[in-house]
CSV table of C-alpha atoms and ligand atoms in Angstrom, one decimal:
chain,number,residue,atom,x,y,z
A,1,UNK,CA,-14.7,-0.9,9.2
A,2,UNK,CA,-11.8,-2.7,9.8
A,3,UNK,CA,-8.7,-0.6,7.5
A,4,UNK,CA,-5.2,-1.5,7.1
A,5,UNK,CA,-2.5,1.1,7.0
A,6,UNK,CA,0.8,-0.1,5.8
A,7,UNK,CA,3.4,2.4,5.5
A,8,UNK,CA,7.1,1.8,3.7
A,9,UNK,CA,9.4,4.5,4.5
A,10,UNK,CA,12.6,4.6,7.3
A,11,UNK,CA,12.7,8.0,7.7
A,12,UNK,CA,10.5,9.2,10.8
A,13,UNK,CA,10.2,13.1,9.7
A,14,UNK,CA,10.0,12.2,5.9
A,15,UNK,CA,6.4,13.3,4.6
A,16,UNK,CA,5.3,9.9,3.7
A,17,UNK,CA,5.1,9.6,8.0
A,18,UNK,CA,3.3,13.1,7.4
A,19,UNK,CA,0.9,11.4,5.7
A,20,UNK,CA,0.5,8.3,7.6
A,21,UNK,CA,-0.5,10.5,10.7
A,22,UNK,CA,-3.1,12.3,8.9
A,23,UNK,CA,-4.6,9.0,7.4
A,24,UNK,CA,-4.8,7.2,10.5
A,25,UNK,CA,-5.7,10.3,12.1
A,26,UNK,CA,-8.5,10.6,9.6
A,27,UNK,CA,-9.8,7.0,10.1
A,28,UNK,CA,-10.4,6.6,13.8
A,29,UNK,CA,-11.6,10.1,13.6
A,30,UNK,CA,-14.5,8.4,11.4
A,31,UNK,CA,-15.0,5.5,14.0
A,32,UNK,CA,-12.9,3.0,11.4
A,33,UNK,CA,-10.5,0.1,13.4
A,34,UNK,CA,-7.0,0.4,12.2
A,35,UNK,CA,-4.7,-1.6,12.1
A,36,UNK,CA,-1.4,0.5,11.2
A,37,UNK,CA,1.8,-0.8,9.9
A,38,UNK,CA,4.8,1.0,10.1
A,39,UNK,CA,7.3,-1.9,8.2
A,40,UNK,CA,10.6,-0.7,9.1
A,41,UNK,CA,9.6,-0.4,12.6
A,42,UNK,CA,8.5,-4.0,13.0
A,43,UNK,CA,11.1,-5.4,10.9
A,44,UNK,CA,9.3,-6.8,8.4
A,45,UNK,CA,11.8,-8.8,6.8
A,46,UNK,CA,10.8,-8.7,2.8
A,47,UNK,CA,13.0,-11.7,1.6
A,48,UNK,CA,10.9,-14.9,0.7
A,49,UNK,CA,12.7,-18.2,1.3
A,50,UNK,CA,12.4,-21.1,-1.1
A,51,UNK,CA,10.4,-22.9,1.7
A,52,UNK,CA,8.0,-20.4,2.1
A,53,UNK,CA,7.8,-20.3,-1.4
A,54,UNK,CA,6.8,-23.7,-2.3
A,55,UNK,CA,4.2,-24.3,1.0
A,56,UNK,CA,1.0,-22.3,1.2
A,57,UNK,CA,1.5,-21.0,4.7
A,58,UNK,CA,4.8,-19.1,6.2
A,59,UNK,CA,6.7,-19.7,9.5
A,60,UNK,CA,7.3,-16.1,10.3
A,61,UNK,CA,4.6,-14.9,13.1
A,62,UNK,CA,4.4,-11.4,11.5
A,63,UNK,CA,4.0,-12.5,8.0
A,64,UNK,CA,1.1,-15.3,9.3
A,65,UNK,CA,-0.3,-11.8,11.2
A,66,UNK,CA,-0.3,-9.4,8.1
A,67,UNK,CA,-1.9,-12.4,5.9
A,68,UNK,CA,-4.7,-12.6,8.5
A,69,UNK,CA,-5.3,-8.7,8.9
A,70,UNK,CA,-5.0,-7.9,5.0
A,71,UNK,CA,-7.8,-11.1,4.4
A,72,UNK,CA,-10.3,-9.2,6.8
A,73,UNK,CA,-9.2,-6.0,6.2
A,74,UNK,CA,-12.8,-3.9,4.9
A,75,UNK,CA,-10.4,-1.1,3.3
A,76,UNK,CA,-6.5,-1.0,2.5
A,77,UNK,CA,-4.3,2.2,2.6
A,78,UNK,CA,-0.7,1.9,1.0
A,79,UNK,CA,1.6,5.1,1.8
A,80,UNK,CA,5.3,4.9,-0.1
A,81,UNK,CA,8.1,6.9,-2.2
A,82,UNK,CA,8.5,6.4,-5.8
A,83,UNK,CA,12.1,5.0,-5.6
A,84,UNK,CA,13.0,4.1,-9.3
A,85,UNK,CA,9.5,3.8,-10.4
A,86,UNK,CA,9.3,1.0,-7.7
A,87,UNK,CA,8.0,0.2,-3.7
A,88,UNK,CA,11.0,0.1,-1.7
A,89,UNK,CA,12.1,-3.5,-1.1
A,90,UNK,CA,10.8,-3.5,2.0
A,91,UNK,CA,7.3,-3.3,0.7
A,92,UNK,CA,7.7,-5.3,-2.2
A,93,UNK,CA,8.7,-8.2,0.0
A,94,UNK,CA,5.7,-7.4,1.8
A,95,UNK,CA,3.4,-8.0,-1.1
A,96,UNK,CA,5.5,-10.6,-1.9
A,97,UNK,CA,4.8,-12.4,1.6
A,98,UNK,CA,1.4,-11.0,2.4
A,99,UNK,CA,-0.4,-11.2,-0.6
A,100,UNK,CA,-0.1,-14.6,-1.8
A,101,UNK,CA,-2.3,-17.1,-3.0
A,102,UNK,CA,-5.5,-18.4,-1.2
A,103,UNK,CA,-5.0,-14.7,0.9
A,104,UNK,CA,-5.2,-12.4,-2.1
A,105,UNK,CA,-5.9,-14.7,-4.8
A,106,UNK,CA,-6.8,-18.1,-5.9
A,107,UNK,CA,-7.4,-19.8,-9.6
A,108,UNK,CA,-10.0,-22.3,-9.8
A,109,UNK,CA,-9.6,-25.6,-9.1
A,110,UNK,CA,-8.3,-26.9,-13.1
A,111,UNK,CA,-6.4,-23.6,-13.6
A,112,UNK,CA,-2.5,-24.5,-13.7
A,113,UNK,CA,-1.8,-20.9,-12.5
A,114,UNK,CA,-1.7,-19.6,-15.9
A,115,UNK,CA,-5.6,-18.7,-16.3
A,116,UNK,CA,-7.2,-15.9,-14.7
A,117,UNK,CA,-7.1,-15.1,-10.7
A,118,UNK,CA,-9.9,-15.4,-8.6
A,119,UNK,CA,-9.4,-12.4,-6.5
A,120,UNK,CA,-9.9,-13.0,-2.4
A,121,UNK,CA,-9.3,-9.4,-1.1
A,122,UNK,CA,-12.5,-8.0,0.4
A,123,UNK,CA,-11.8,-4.5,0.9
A,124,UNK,CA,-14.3,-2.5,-0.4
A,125,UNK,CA,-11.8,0.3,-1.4
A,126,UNK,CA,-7.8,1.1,-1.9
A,127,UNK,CA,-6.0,3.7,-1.9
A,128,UNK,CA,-1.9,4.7,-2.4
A,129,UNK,CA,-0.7,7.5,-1.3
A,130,UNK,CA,3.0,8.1,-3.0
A,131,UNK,CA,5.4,10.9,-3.0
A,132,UNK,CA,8.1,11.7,-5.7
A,133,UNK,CA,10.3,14.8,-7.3
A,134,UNK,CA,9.7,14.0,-10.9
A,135,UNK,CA,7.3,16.5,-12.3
A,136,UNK,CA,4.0,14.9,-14.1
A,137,UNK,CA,4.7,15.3,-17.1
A,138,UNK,CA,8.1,13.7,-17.4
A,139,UNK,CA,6.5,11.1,-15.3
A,140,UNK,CA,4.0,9.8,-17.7
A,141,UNK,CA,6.1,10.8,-20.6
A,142,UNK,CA,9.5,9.1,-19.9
A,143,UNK,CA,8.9,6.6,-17.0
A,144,UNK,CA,5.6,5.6,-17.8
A,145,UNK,CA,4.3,6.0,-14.1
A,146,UNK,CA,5.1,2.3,-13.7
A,147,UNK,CA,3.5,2.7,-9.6
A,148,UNK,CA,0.0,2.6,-11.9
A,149,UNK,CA,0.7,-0.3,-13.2
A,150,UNK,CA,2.2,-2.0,-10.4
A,151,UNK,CA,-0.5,-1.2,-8.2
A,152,UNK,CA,-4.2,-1.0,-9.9
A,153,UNK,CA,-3.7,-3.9,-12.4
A,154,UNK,CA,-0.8,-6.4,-11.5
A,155,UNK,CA,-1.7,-5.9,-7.2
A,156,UNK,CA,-5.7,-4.7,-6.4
A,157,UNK,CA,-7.3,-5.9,-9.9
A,158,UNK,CA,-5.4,-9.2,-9.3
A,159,UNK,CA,-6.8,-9.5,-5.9
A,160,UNK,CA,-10.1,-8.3,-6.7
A,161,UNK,CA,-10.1,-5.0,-5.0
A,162,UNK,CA,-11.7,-2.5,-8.2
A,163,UNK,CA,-12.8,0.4,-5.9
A,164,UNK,CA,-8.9,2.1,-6.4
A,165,UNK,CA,-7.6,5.4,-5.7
A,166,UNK,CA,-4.2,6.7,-5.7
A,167,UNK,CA,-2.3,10.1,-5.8
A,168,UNK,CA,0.9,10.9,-5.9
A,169,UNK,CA,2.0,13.8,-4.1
A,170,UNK,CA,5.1,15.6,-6.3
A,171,UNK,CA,7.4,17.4,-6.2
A,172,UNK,CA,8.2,16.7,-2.5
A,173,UNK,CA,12.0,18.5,-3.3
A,174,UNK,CA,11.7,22.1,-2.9
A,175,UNK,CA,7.9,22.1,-1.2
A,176,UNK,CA,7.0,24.6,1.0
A,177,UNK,CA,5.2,23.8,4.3
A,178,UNK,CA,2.2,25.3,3.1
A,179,UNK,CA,2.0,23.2,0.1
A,180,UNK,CA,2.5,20.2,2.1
A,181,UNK,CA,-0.5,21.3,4.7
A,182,UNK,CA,-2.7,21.5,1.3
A,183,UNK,CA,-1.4,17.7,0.3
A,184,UNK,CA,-1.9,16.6,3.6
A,185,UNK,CA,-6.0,17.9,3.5
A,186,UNK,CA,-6.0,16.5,0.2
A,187,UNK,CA,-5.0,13.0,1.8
A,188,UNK,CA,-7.7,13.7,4.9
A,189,UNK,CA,-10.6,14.3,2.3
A,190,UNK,CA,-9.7,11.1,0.3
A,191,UNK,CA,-9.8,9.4,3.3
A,192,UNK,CA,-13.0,10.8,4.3
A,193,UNK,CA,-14.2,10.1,0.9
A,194,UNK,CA,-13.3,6.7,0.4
A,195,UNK,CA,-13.9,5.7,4.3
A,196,UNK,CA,-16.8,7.7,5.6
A,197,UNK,CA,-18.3,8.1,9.3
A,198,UNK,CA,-19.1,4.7,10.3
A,199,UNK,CA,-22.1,3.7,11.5
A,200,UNK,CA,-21.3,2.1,14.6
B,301,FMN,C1,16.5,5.1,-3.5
B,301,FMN,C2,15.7,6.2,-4.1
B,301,FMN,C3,15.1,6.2,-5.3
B,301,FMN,C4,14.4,7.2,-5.8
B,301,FMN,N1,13.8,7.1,-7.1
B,301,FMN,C5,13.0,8.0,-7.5
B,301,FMN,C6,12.3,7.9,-8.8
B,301,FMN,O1,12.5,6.9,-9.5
B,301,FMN,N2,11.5,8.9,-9.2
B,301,FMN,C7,11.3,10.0,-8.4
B,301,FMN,O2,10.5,10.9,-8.8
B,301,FMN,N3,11.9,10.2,-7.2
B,301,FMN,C8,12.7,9.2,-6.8
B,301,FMN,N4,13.3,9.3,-5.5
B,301,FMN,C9,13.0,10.5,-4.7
B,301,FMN,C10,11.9,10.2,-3.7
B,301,FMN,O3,10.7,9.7,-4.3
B,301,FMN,C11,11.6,11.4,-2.8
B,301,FMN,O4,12.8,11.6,-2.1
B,301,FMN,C12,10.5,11.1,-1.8
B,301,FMN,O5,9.3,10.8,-2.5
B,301,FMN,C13,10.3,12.3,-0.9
B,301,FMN,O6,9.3,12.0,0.1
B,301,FMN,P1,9.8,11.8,1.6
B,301,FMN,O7,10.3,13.2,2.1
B,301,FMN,O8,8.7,11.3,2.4
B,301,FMN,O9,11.0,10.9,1.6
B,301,FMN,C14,14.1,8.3,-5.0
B,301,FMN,C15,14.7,8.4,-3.8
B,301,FMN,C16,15.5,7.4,-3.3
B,301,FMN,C17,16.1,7.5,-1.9
């Protein structure tokens, strides 16, 4: 299977990278093509301009790149901190850029854009793999855990993608390096679970 890793963090020794190793690790382990994406890296530049807005196709090479890859893509993996309840910009521009209509989603042909989508993604499964120091409980209790939101129903629901996993790994402040091995195995088995051996 063909699974797109997209990663949204600067920090090279931060524990989202942690996970991104072990995930991609994990994949080509099972036989999987990957197609990792480490945004700051590349310079993915997140801002949308008004022409881009208005045409159904972008000028920038990378952007034309990740709308091809994520249209194929068989499986998607997102790995990213909870910074105020939100992706950071950088991968907010990215679904911004990358997953726009007639690549993630269409409406049918008399729909003025205010009916239902017609989602286009053909990954069999997604999963998001975030990190944050709010515990649980004042997570769902104050905040709301927006990152559900954002991601099940206004991202993979939209684009058709209802095979959806995600875990947030918390409270990164103050782990020890044992806990983080044991979040890092959790990450391997989800992997494995979602994106077993392949056949070929
Ligand atoms: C700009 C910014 C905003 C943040 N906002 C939140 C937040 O809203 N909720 C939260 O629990 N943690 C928040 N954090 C903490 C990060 O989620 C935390 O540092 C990160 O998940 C730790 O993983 P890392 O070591 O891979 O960076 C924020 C951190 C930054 C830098």
């Amino acid at each position: 299977m063909k699974v797109s890793v997209i990663l949204g963090h600067p920090y090279p020794k931060s524990f989202n990278h942690a996970i991104a190793v072990a995930v991609v690790d994990t994949l080509q382990g099972n036989g999987h093509d990957v197609l990792f994406h480490d945004l700051y890296v590349e310079y993915f530049d997140p801002v949308i301009r008004g022409e881009e807005l208005v045409t159904d196709c972008s000028e920038d090479r990378l952007v034309r790149v990740h709308c091809m890859e994520i249209r194929e893509a068989d499986g998607i993996i997102i790995i990213h901190p909870n910074w105020w309840g939100q992706p950071p910009a950088i991968l907010k521009g990215w679904v911004d850029r990358v997953l726009r209509e007639h690549v993630a989603y269409r409406f049918a042909e008399e729909d003025d854009g205010s009916g239902l989508p017609i989602g286009l993604l053909k990954a069999k499964a997604a999963i998001v793999f975030n990190t944050s120091n709010t515990p649980g409980e004042r997570e769902n209790s104050v905040f709301g855990d927006p990152l559900e939101r954002i991601w099940r129903d206004c991202i993979f629901d939209f684009c058709g993608v209802k095979n959806y996993h995600r875990r947030m790994f918390r409270t990164i402040a103050g782990s020890t390096m044992q806990k983080r091995e044991t979040w890092l195995q959790e990450a391997r088995e989800t992997v494995m679970m979602c994106f077993p051996q392949s056949d070929q």
